[in-house]
Amino acid sequence: QVQLVESGGGSVQAGGSLRLSCAASGYTFSSNYLGWFRQTPGKEREGVAVIYTRTGDTYYADSVKGRFTISRDNAKNTLYLQMNSLKPEDTAMYYCAARSAFGRISRALGHYNYNYWGQGTLVTVSS
């Protein structure tokens, strides 16, 4: 049974930093897509950052490029999202997600490509 558990969310002032972690159990990090998504009330879940662990390729939403960095530690089965220069518009519930099917996909940031999800961790950025 796959379980993804996020941590590291919290409240921070604009310009600050946070690092989110996602600990996985029942799932190995090799050869697949893992990512971070976020959602605010009334809006569709948005892909923030994804990594294809087979090649190390990373994908970022335009709104976070240059500020967020996704990484993983295979030995610890943990995914990270380093968030710097945070803005109030980054406020959201952040979810870790993993894909079970193998092979390349065309839209790595599409939430519909992922079938394992964590419970979310809240990030609040104040101005």
PDB file of C-alpha atoms in Angstrom:
ATOM      1  CA  GLN A   1       0.000   0.000   0.000  1.00  0.00           C
ATOM      2  CA  VAL A   2       1.458   3.324  -1.087  1.00  0.00           C
ATOM      3  CA  GLN A   3       1.517   6.117   1.436  1.00  0.00           C
ATOM      4  CA  LEU A   4       2.807   9.656   0.902  1.00  0.00           C
ATOM      5  CA  VAL A   5       3.175  11.920   3.922  1.00  0.00           C
ATOM      6  CA  GLU A   6       4.009  15.600   3.510  1.00  0.00           C
ATOM      7  CA  SER A   7       5.562  17.856   6.108  1.00  0.00           C
ATOM      8  CA  GLY A   8       7.262  21.225   6.327  1.00  0.00           C
ATOM      9  CA  GLY A   9       4.402  23.577   5.626  1.00  0.00           C
ATOM     10  CA  GLY A  10       3.763  26.623   7.749  1.00  0.00           C
ATOM     11  CA  SER A  11       3.448  30.387   7.806  1.00  0.00           C
ATOM     12  CA  VAL A  12       6.166  32.642   6.469  1.00  0.00           C
ATOM     13  CA  GLN A  13       6.539  36.239   5.400  1.00  0.00           C
ATOM     14  CA  ALA A  14       6.996  37.181   1.785  1.00  0.00           C
ATOM     15  CA  GLY A  15      10.577  36.684   0.705  1.00  0.00           C
ATOM     16  CA  GLY A  16      11.079  33.825   3.118  1.00  0.00           C
ATOM     17  CA  SER A  17      11.800  30.149   2.492  1.00  0.00           C
ATOM     18  CA  LEU A  18      10.330  26.781   3.356  1.00  0.00           C
ATOM     19  CA  ARG A  19      11.299  23.224   2.531  1.00  0.00           C
ATOM     20  CA  LEU A  20       8.593  20.643   2.078  1.00  0.00           C
ATOM     21  CA  SER A  21       9.253  16.939   2.494  1.00  0.00           C
ATOM     22  CA  CYS A  22       7.299  13.937   1.287  1.00  0.00           C
ATOM     23  CA  ALA A  23       8.086  10.576   2.829  1.00  0.00           C
ATOM     24  CA  ALA A  24       6.966   7.606   0.753  1.00  0.00           C
ATOM     25  CA  SER A  25       6.273   4.088   1.863  1.00  0.00           C
ATOM     26  CA  GLY A  26       5.261   1.167  -0.334  1.00  0.00           C
ATOM     27  CA  TYR A  27       6.658   2.971  -3.361  1.00  0.00           C
ATOM     28  CA  THR A  28      10.125   3.101  -4.853  1.00  0.00           C
ATOM     29  CA  PHE A  29      11.472   6.243  -6.447  1.00  0.00           C
ATOM     30  CA  SER A  30      13.107   4.676  -9.449  1.00  0.00           C
ATOM     31  CA  SER A  31      11.936   5.275 -13.008  1.00  0.00           C
ATOM     32  CA  ASN A  32       8.849   7.341 -12.501  1.00  0.00           C
ATOM     33  CA  TYR A  33       7.325  10.762 -12.039  1.00  0.00           C
ATOM     34  CA  LEU A  34       7.038  12.375  -8.628  1.00  0.00           C
ATOM     35  CA  GLY A  35       5.813  15.852  -8.020  1.00  0.00           C
ATOM     36  CA  TRP A  36       4.403  18.678  -6.003  1.00  0.00           C
ATOM     37  CA  PHE A  37       1.042  20.224  -6.687  1.00  0.00           C
ATOM     38  CA  ARG A  38      -0.892  22.976  -4.983  1.00  0.00           C
ATOM     39  CA  GLN A  39      -4.482  24.013  -4.667  1.00  0.00           C
ATOM     40  CA  THR A  40      -6.482  26.929  -3.303  1.00  0.00           C
ATOM     41  CA  PRO A  41     -10.228  26.873  -2.648  1.00  0.00           C
ATOM     42  CA  GLY A  42     -12.271  26.988  -5.823  1.00  0.00           C
ATOM     43  CA  LYS A  43      -9.321  26.456  -8.128  1.00  0.00           C
ATOM     44  CA  GLU A  44      -8.023  23.455  -9.997  1.00  0.00           C
ATOM     45  CA  ARG A  45      -5.016  21.637  -8.598  1.00  0.00           C
ATOM     46  CA  GLU A  46      -1.885  23.103 -10.188  1.00  0.00           C
ATOM     47  CA  GLY A  47       1.371  21.337 -10.987  1.00  0.00           C
ATOM     48  CA  VAL A  48       4.259  23.123  -9.291  1.00  0.00           C
ATOM     49  CA  ALA A  49       7.303  20.918  -9.787  1.00  0.00           C
ATOM     50  CA  VAL A  50       7.858  17.386 -11.036  1.00  0.00           C
ATOM     51  CA  ILE A  51      10.873  15.129 -11.351  1.00  0.00           C
ATOM     52  CA  TYR A  52      11.225  12.097 -13.599  1.00  0.00           C
ATOM     53  CA  THR A  53      13.450   9.945 -11.466  1.00  0.00           C
ATOM     54  CA  ARG A  54      14.710   7.740 -14.306  1.00  0.00           C
ATOM     55  CA  THR A  55      16.554  10.632 -15.946  1.00  0.00           C
ATOM     56  CA  GLY A  56      16.487  13.381 -13.352  1.00  0.00           C
ATOM     57  CA  ASP A  57      14.519  15.641 -15.691  1.00  0.00           C
ATOM     58  CA  THR A  58      12.622  18.343 -13.824  1.00  0.00           C
ATOM     59  CA  TYR A  59       9.599  20.384 -14.773  1.00  0.00           C
ATOM     60  CA  TYR A  60       8.404  23.593 -13.164  1.00  0.00           C
ATOM     61  CA  ALA A  61       5.405  25.861 -13.436  1.00  0.00           C
ATOM     62  CA  ASP A  62       6.403  29.202 -14.928  1.00  0.00           C
ATOM     63  CA  SER A  63       5.272  30.944 -11.755  1.00  0.00           C
ATOM     64  CA  VAL A  64       7.896  29.170  -9.612  1.00  0.00           C
ATOM     65  CA  LYS A  65      10.862  28.833 -11.970  1.00  0.00           C
ATOM     66  CA  GLY A  66      14.019  30.175 -10.392  1.00  0.00           C
ATOM     67  CA  ARG A  67      12.472  30.128  -6.919  1.00  0.00           C
ATOM     68  CA  PHE A  68      11.511  26.491  -6.252  1.00  0.00           C
ATOM     69  CA  THR A  69      13.697  23.403  -6.537  1.00  0.00           C
ATOM     70  CA  ILE A  70      12.514  19.814  -6.499  1.00  0.00           C
ATOM     71  CA  SER A  71      14.835  17.027  -5.385  1.00  0.00           C
ATOM     72  CA  ARG A  72      14.712  13.524  -4.000  1.00  0.00           C
ATOM     73  CA  ASP A  73      16.716  11.227  -1.797  1.00  0.00           C
ATOM     74  CA  ASN A  74      16.292   7.693  -3.100  1.00  0.00           C
ATOM     75  CA  ALA A  75      17.909   6.134  -0.052  1.00  0.00           C
ATOM     76  CA  LYS A  76      15.398   7.845   2.236  1.00  0.00           C
ATOM     77  CA  ASN A  77      12.496   7.498  -0.195  1.00  0.00           C
ATOM     78  CA  THR A  78      11.819  11.184   0.330  1.00  0.00           C
ATOM     79  CA  LEU A  79      10.889  13.961  -2.076  1.00  0.00           C
ATOM     80  CA  TYR A  80      11.641  17.606  -1.324  1.00  0.00           C
ATOM     81  CA  LEU A  81      10.539  21.010  -2.495  1.00  0.00           C
ATOM     82  CA  GLN A  82      12.775  23.914  -1.583  1.00  0.00           C
ATOM     83  CA  MET A  83      10.791  27.123  -1.852  1.00  0.00           C
ATOM     84  CA  ASN A  84      12.633  30.425  -1.813  1.00  0.00           C
ATOM     85  CA  SER A  85      11.542  34.032  -2.339  1.00  0.00           C
ATOM     86  CA  LEU A  86       8.018  33.082  -1.399  1.00  0.00           C
ATOM     87  CA  LYS A  87       5.161  35.315  -2.480  1.00  0.00           C
ATOM     88  CA  PRO A  88       1.644  35.685  -1.071  1.00  0.00           C
ATOM     89  CA  GLU A  89       0.317  34.049  -4.244  1.00  0.00           C
ATOM     90  CA  ASP A  90       2.212  30.883  -3.281  1.00  0.00           C
ATOM     91  CA  THR A  91      -0.245  30.409  -0.427  1.00  0.00           C
ATOM     92  CA  ALA A  92      -1.973  27.060  -0.950  1.00  0.00           C
ATOM     93  CA  MET A  93      -2.297  23.492   0.194  1.00  0.00           C
ATOM     94  CA  TYR A  94       0.667  21.611  -1.228  1.00  0.00           C
ATOM     95  CA  TYR A  95       0.379  17.958  -2.173  1.00  0.00           C
ATOM     96  CA  CYS A  96       2.949  15.345  -2.986  1.00  0.00           C
ATOM     97  CA  ALA A  97       2.003  12.956  -5.791  1.00  0.00           C
ATOM     98  CA  ALA A  98       3.386   9.906  -7.511  1.00  0.00           C
ATOM     99  CA  ARG A  99       2.531   8.061 -10.680  1.00  0.00           C
ATOM    100  CA  SER A 100       2.240   4.295 -10.752  1.00  0.00           C
ATOM    101  CA  ALA A 101       2.330   3.659 -14.494  1.00  0.00           C
ATOM    102  CA  PHE A 102       5.741   3.571 -16.158  1.00  0.00           C
ATOM    103  CA  GLY A 103       6.929   5.359 -19.264  1.00  0.00           C
ATOM    104  CA  ARG A 104       7.263   8.957 -20.403  1.00  0.00           C
ATOM    105  CA  ILE A 105       4.272  11.281 -20.447  1.00  0.00           C
ATOM    106  CA  SER A 106       3.789  14.512 -22.344  1.00  0.00           C
ATOM    107  CA  ARG A 107       2.402  16.689 -19.579  1.00  0.00           C
ATOM    108  CA  ALA A 108       4.316  15.978 -16.408  1.00  0.00           C
ATOM    109  CA  LEU A 109       2.624  18.847 -14.549  1.00  0.00           C
ATOM    110  CA  GLY A 110      -0.869  17.549 -15.233  1.00  0.00           C
ATOM    111  CA  HIS A 111      -2.454  16.389 -11.991  1.00  0.00           C
ATOM    112  CA  TYR A 112      -4.566  13.837 -13.862  1.00  0.00           C
ATOM    113  CA  ASN A 113      -1.390  11.815 -14.544  1.00  0.00           C
ATOM    114  CA  TYR A 114      -0.917  10.944 -10.870  1.00  0.00           C
ATOM    115  CA  ASN A 115      -2.774   8.412  -8.852  1.00  0.00           C
ATOM    116  CA  TYR A 116      -1.047   8.468  -5.463  1.00  0.00           C
ATOM    117  CA  TRP A 117      -1.520  11.552  -3.307  1.00  0.00           C
ATOM    118  CA  GLY A 118      -0.550  12.727   0.129  1.00  0.00           C
ATOM    119  CA  GLN A 119      -2.881  14.487   2.523  1.00  0.00           C
ATOM    120  CA  GLY A 120      -1.349  17.907   1.911  1.00  0.00           C
ATOM    121  CA  THR A 121       0.534  20.490   3.915  1.00  0.00           C
ATOM    122  CA  LEU A 122      -0.544  24.115   4.161  1.00  0.00           C
ATOM    123  CA  VAL A 123       1.761  26.950   3.143  1.00  0.00           C
ATOM    124  CA  THR A 124       0.741  30.484   4.053  1.00  0.00           C
ATOM    125  CA  VAL A 125       2.759  33.466   2.865  1.00  0.00           C
ATOM    126  CA  SER A 126       1.922  36.861   4.312  1.00  0.00           C
ATOM    127  CA  SER A 127       2.820  40.197   2.775  1.00  0.00           C
TER     128      SER A 127
END
